[in-house]
Amino acid sequence: MAKAKESLVALVQSDHALTVRASVCAKNLADLPFIAMASKAKVVRSVIDQYLELAGVFCTGFLPIWMS
């Protein structure tokens, strides 16, 4: 069975250095703060964690957000 390919989106400030790129890879995100998704988005968070891990990027500075 073929794996589906989905795009992930990185949100950065309009004046951030990454905004001039058409796309970025996981390594480009390595030293940036990561805002963790709410516990309601466990599947999406799991996919992102796996993607980063496979790319050798390990986030340490998680900033959690919560949805009510």
N, CA, C and O atoms as a MOPAC input file, in Angstrom:
PM7 MOZYME 1SCF
protein

 N      0.83500 1    -1.17000 1     0.00000 1
 C      0.00000 1     0.00000 1     0.00000 1
 C      0.88600 1     1.24200 1     0.00000 1
 O      1.81900 1     1.34400 1     0.79700 1
 N      0.59700 1     2.17200 1    -0.88100 1
 C      1.37300 1     3.41100 1    -0.96500 1
 C      0.97700 1     4.35400 1     0.16100 1
 O     -0.18700 1     4.42300 1     0.55600 1
 N      1.95600 1     5.06900 1     0.66100 1
 C      1.68200 1     6.04900 1     1.70700 1
 C      1.20400 1     7.34700 1     1.07200 1
 O      1.70600 1     7.77000 1     0.03100 1
 N      0.22900 1     7.96800 1     1.71700 1
 C     -0.24900 1     9.25900 1     1.24600 1
 C      0.75700 1    10.33400 1     1.63400 1
 O      1.40000 1    10.24300 1     2.67900 1
 N      0.88600 1    11.33200 1     0.80400 1
 C      1.80000 1    12.42700 1     1.08800 1
 C      0.97800 1    13.67300 1     1.40000 1
 O      0.17700 1    14.12000 1     0.57800 1
 N      1.17700 1    14.21900 1     2.57000 1
 C      0.44600 1    15.39700 1     3.00800 1
 C      1.42900 1    16.51900 1     3.29300 1
 O      2.56900 1    16.27000 1     3.68400 1
 N      0.99500 1    17.72800 1     3.10100 1
 C      1.81400 1    18.89100 1     3.43100 1
 C      1.60600 1    19.27500 1     4.88700 1
 O      0.50000 1    19.17800 1     5.41800 1
 N      2.67300 1    19.70700 1     5.51600 1
 C      2.59200 1    20.27800 1     6.84700 1
 C      2.91600 1    21.75400 1     6.71100 1
 O      3.65700 1    22.14300 1     5.80800 1
 N      2.38400 1    22.56300 1     7.57300 1
 C      2.55800 1    24.00100 1     7.49600 1
 C      3.28300 1    24.50400 1     8.73800 1
 O      2.93800 1    24.13500 1     9.86100 1
 N      4.27900 1    25.34000 1     8.53100 1
 C      4.96900 1    26.00900 1     9.63500 1
 C      4.50000 1    27.45900 1     9.65900 1
 O      4.55000 1    28.14800 1     8.63900 1
 N      4.05400 1    27.91300 1    10.79500 1
 C      3.61200 1    29.29800 1    10.93900 1
 C      4.73500 1    30.10500 1    11.56800 1
 O      5.22300 1    29.77500 1    12.64900 1
 N      5.13600 1    31.15300 1    10.88900 1
 C      6.19600 1    32.03000 1    11.38500 1
 C      5.74900 1    33.47900 1    11.18600 1
 O      4.83000 1    33.75700 1    10.41600 1
 N      6.41400 1    34.39200 1    11.89000 1
 C      6.10500 1    35.81000 1    11.73500 1
 C      6.41600 1    36.25600 1    10.30500 1
 O      7.27000 1    35.67500 1     9.63600 1
 N      5.72100 1    37.27800 1     9.85300 1
 C      5.87400 1    37.74000 1     8.46900 1
 C      7.28900 1    38.20900 1     8.14400 1
 O      7.68000 1    38.21400 1     6.97700 1
 N      8.05400 1    38.59800 1     9.14200 1
 C      9.41700 1    39.05000 1     8.88500 1
 C     10.47000 1    37.97500 1     9.19000 1
 O     11.66400 1    38.27100 1     9.24400 1
 N     10.03100 1    36.74400 1     9.38600 1
 C     10.95200 1    35.64100 1     9.70100 1
 C     11.76600 1    35.26400 1     8.46000 1
 O     11.28000 1    35.37700 1     7.33500 1
 N     12.99500 1    34.81900 1     8.66900 1
 C     13.89600 1    34.45000 1     7.56100 1
 C     13.33200 1    33.34200 1     6.67600 1
 O     13.65000 1    33.29800 1     5.48800 1
 N     12.51200 1    32.45400 1     7.21100 1
 C     11.97100 1    31.34700 1     6.41100 1
 C     10.88600 1    31.78000 1     5.42600 1
 O     10.53600 1    31.01300 1     4.52900 1
 N     10.35300 1    32.98000 1     5.57100 1
 C      9.25600 1    33.40200 1     4.69200 1
 C      9.68700 1    33.59900 1     3.24900 1
 O      8.83800 1    33.62800 1     2.35700 1
 N     10.97700 1    33.73400 1     2.99600 1
 C     11.44100 1    33.92600 1     1.61400 1
 C     11.56000 1    32.60000 1     0.86400 1
 O     11.79500 1    32.59300 1    -0.34500 1
 N     11.40100 1    31.49400 1     1.56200 1
 C     11.51900 1    30.17300 1     0.93000 1
 C     10.15800 1    29.66200 1     0.45400 1
 O      9.13000 1    29.92400 1     1.08000 1
 N     10.16700 1    28.94700 1    -0.63500 1
 C      8.93200 1    28.32800 1    -1.13200 1
 C      8.55500 1    27.12400 1    -0.27400 1
 O      7.37500 1    26.81000 1    -0.11600 1
 N      9.56500 1    26.45200 1     0.28100 1
 C      9.32200 1    25.31500 1     1.16600 1
 C     10.50500 1    25.18500 1     2.12000 1
 O     11.58100 1    25.73100 1     1.87500 1
 N     10.29300 1    24.46500 1     3.19100 1
 C     11.34900 1    24.21900 1     4.17100 1
 C     11.36700 1    22.74200 1     4.50800 1
 O     10.37600 1    22.03700 1     4.31600 1
 N     12.49600 1    22.28100 1     5.01100 1
 C     12.58000 1    20.89600 1     5.46800 1
 C     12.69700 1    20.89800 1     6.98400 1
 O     12.85600 1    21.95200 1     7.60000 1
 N     12.61900 1    19.73300 1     7.57500 1
 C     12.65400 1    19.61300 1     9.02700 1
 C     13.91600 1    20.22700 1     9.61800 1
 O     13.85800 1    20.84700 1    10.68100 1
 N     15.03800 1    20.07000 1     8.96000 1
 C     16.30200 1    20.61300 1     9.47400 1
 C     16.24500 1    22.13800 1     9.61200 1
 O     16.90300 1    22.70100 1    10.48700 1
 N     15.46600 1    22.80900 1     8.75700 1
 C     15.32300 1    24.26600 1     8.85400 1
 C     14.60000 1    24.68000 1    10.13100 1
 O     14.71000 1    25.82700 1    10.56600 1
 N     13.86900 1    23.76000 1    10.72400 1
 C     13.07300 1    24.05600 1    11.91200 1
 C     13.77600 1    23.67700 1    13.20900 1
 O     13.25600 1    23.92400 1    14.29700 1
 N     14.95300 1    23.08000 1    13.09400 1
 C     15.62900 1    22.48100 1    14.24800 1
 C     15.85000 1    23.41600 1    15.42800 1
 O     15.67400 1    22.99200 1    16.56900 1
 N     16.21800 1    24.64100 1    15.20800 1
 C     16.54400 1    25.53600 1    16.31300 1
 C     15.44200 1    26.53400 1    16.64100 1
 O     15.67200 1    27.50800 1    17.35800 1
 N     14.25600 1    26.29300 1    16.11900 1
 C     13.15000 1    27.21900 1    16.34000 1
 C     12.22800 1    26.71800 1    17.44600 1
 O     12.12300 1    25.51100 1    17.66000 1
 N     11.55700 1    27.63200 1    18.15200 1
 C     10.58100 1    27.19700 1    19.16100 1
 C      9.44800 1    26.43600 1    18.48300 1
 O      9.07100 1    26.74000 1    17.35100 1
 N      8.92300 1    25.46400 1    19.17300 1
 C      7.82200 1    24.65800 1    18.64700 1
 C      6.62800 1    24.83900 1    19.55000 1
 O      6.71300 1    24.60300 1    20.75500 1
 N      5.51300 1    25.25600 1    18.97800 1
 C      4.28700 1    25.39800 1    19.76000 1
 C      3.51700 1    24.09700 1    19.63200 1
 O      3.03100 1    23.75000 1    18.55600 1
 N      3.41300 1    23.38600 1    20.73600 1
 C      2.75600 1    22.08500 1    20.73800 1
 C      1.24900 1    22.25500 1    20.57300 1
 O      0.65400 1    23.21300 1    21.06600 1
 N      0.66100 1    21.31600 1    19.88000 1
 C     -0.77100 1    21.35800 1    19.67300 1
 C     -1.51600 1    20.80300 1    20.86900 1
 O     -0.97700 1    20.02200 1    21.65300 1
 N     -2.74200 1    21.21300 1    20.99100 1
 C     -3.58300 1    20.75400 1    22.09300 1
 C     -3.74300 1    19.24000 1    22.05800 1
 O     -3.54400 1    18.60300 1    21.02400 1
 N     -4.09800 1    18.68700 1    23.18800 1
 C     -4.25700 1    17.23600 1    23.29300 1
 C     -5.34900 1    16.70500 1    22.36800 1
 O     -5.40300 1    15.50000 1    22.12300 1
 N     -6.20900 1    17.55900 1    21.85600 1
 C     -7.27100 1    17.13700 1    20.93700 1
 C     -6.72400 1    16.79300 1    19.55600 1
 O     -7.42100 1    16.17000 1    18.75600 1
 N     -5.49800 1    17.18600 1    19.26800 1
 C     -4.89600 1    16.94900 1    17.95700 1
 C     -3.80000 1    15.89000 1    18.04700 1
 O     -2.72000 1    16.06100 1    17.48000 1
 N     -4.07400 1    14.80600 1    18.75100 1
 C     -3.05100 1    13.78900 1    19.01400 1
 C     -2.52500 1    13.13000 1    17.74500 1
 O     -1.32900 1    12.85400 1    17.65700 1
 N     -3.37400 1    12.87100 1    16.77200 1
 C     -2.93200 1    12.19900 1    15.54500 1
 C     -1.99700 1    13.10400 1    14.75700 1
 O     -0.94300 1    12.66300 1    14.30000 1
 N     -2.37600 1    14.35900 1    14.59700 1
 C     -1.53700 1    15.30500 1    13.86300 1
 C     -0.20800 1    15.48100 1    14.58400 1
 O      0.84500 1    15.49900 1    13.94700 1
 N     -0.24700 1    15.61000 1    15.89200 1
 C      0.98100 1    15.77200 1    16.67500 1
 C      1.87900 1    14.55400 1    16.51200 1
 O      3.09600 1    14.69900 1    16.39300 1
 N      1.30800 1    13.37500 1    16.50600 1
 C      2.07300 1    12.14400 1    16.33400 1
 C      2.76900 1    12.11900 1    14.96700 1
 O      3.93300 1    11.73000 1    14.87100 1
 N      2.06400 1    12.53000 1    13.92200 1
 C      2.63700 1    12.57400 1    12.57600 1
 C      3.81100 1    13.55100 1    12.53500 1
 O      4.85800 1    13.24200 1    11.96600 1
 N      3.64000 1    14.72500 1    13.13500 1
 C      4.71500 1    15.72500 1    13.15700 1
 C      5.90800 1    15.20200 1    13.93300 1
 O      7.04500 1    15.33800 1    13.48000 1
 N      5.67000 1    14.60200 1    15.10200 1
 C      6.76400 1    14.04100 1    15.89900 1
 C      7.54500 1    12.98600 1    15.11800 1
 O      8.77500 1    12.97000 1    15.16100 1
 N      6.83600 1    12.10100 1    14.40300 1
 C      7.48900 1    11.05800 1    13.60900 1
 C      8.30000 1    11.66700 1    12.47200 1
 O      9.42500 1    11.23900 1    12.21100 1
 N      7.73700 1    12.66000 1    11.79800 1
 C      8.42600 1    13.33200 1    10.69400 1
 C      9.72800 1    13.95800 1    11.17900 1
 O     10.77700 1    13.77900 1    10.56000 1
 N      9.65900 1    14.68400 1    12.27500 1
 C     10.85300 1    15.33700 1    12.81200 1
 C     11.88500 1    14.31500 1    13.27000 1
 O     13.07900 1    14.48400 1    13.02000 1
 N     11.43600 1    13.26100 1    13.93500 1
 C     12.35700 1    12.23200 1    14.41600 1
 C     13.07700 1    11.54900 1    13.25400 1
 O     14.28700 1    11.33300 1    13.31900 1
 N     12.34400 1    11.20700 1    12.19400 1
 C     12.96200 1    10.57400 1    11.02700 1
 C     13.98500 1    11.48900 1    10.36300 1
 O     14.94300 1    11.01900 1     9.74800 1
 N     13.77600 1    12.80100 1    10.49100 1
 C     14.70700 1    13.77000 1     9.91300 1
 C     15.85800 1    14.08700 1    10.86600 1
 O     16.75400 1    14.86100 1    10.52900 1
 N     15.83100 1    13.48700 1    12.05000 1
 C     16.89400 1    13.73000 1    13.01300 1
 C     16.75000 1    15.04100 1    13.76500 1
 O     17.72400 1    15.56500 1    14.30400 1
 N     15.54000 1    15.56700 1    13.80000 1
 C     15.27300 1    16.82300 1    14.50500 1
 C     14.49800 1    16.50100 1    15.77500 1
 O     13.42200 1    15.90700 1    15.72700 1
 N     15.05700 1    16.89800 1    16.90000 1
 C     14.41600 1    16.62700 1    18.17900 1
 C     14.12100 1    17.95100 1    18.87000 1
 O     15.03800 1    18.69400 1    19.21900 1
 N     12.85900 1    18.23800 1    19.06300 1
 C     12.43800 1    19.48900 1    19.68200 1
 C     12.54400 1    19.37800 1    21.19200 1
 O     12.12900 1    18.38600 1    21.79100 1
 N     13.10400 1    20.41400 1    21.79400 1
 C     13.21200 1    20.42800 1    23.25100 1
 C     12.45100 1    21.59500 1    23.86000 1
 O     12.10100 1    21.54500 1    25.03900 1
 N     12.19000 1    22.63100 1    23.09900 1
 C     11.53500 1    23.81400 1    23.64600 1
 C     10.07400 1    23.89000 1    23.28100 1
 O      9.67200 1    24.77400 1    22.52500 1
 N      9.27200 1    22.98700 1    23.79900 1
 C      7.85000 1    22.97000 1    23.47200 1
 C      7.10100 1    24.05600 1    24.23400 1
 O      7.29500 1    24.21900 1    25.43800 1
 N      6.25400 1    24.79100 1    23.53900 1
 C      5.39000 1    25.77900 1    24.14600 1
 C      3.96100 1    25.26900 1    23.98300 1
 O      3.38400 1    25.40600 1    22.90400 1
 N      3.37600 1    24.68200 1    25.03600 1
 C      2.04800 1    24.09000 1    24.88600 1
 C      0.95400 1    25.13700 1    24.74600 1
 O      1.02700 1    26.21000 1    25.34500 1
 N     -0.05700 1    24.81700 1    23.95200 1
 C     -1.25800 1    25.63500 1    23.87400 1
 C     -2.43900 1    24.72400 1    24.17200 1
 O     -2.37400 1    23.51800 1    23.93700 1
 N     -3.46800 1    25.27400 1    24.66600 1
 C     -4.63100 1    24.47000 1    25.04100 1
 C     -5.87900 1    25.07000 1    24.42100 1
 O     -6.04200 1    26.28900 1    24.37100 1
 N     -6.74200 1    24.20800 1    23.95800 1
 C     -8.01500 1    24.64200 1    23.39600 1
 C     -9.10300 1    24.29900 1    24.40500 1
 O     -9.05300 1    23.24500 1    25.03900 1
 N    -10.06800 1    25.16500 1    24.55400 1
 C    -11.14700 1    24.86000 1    25.49800 1
 C    -12.35700 1    24.32400 1    24.77100 1
 O    -13.36800 1    24.01100 1    25.40100 1

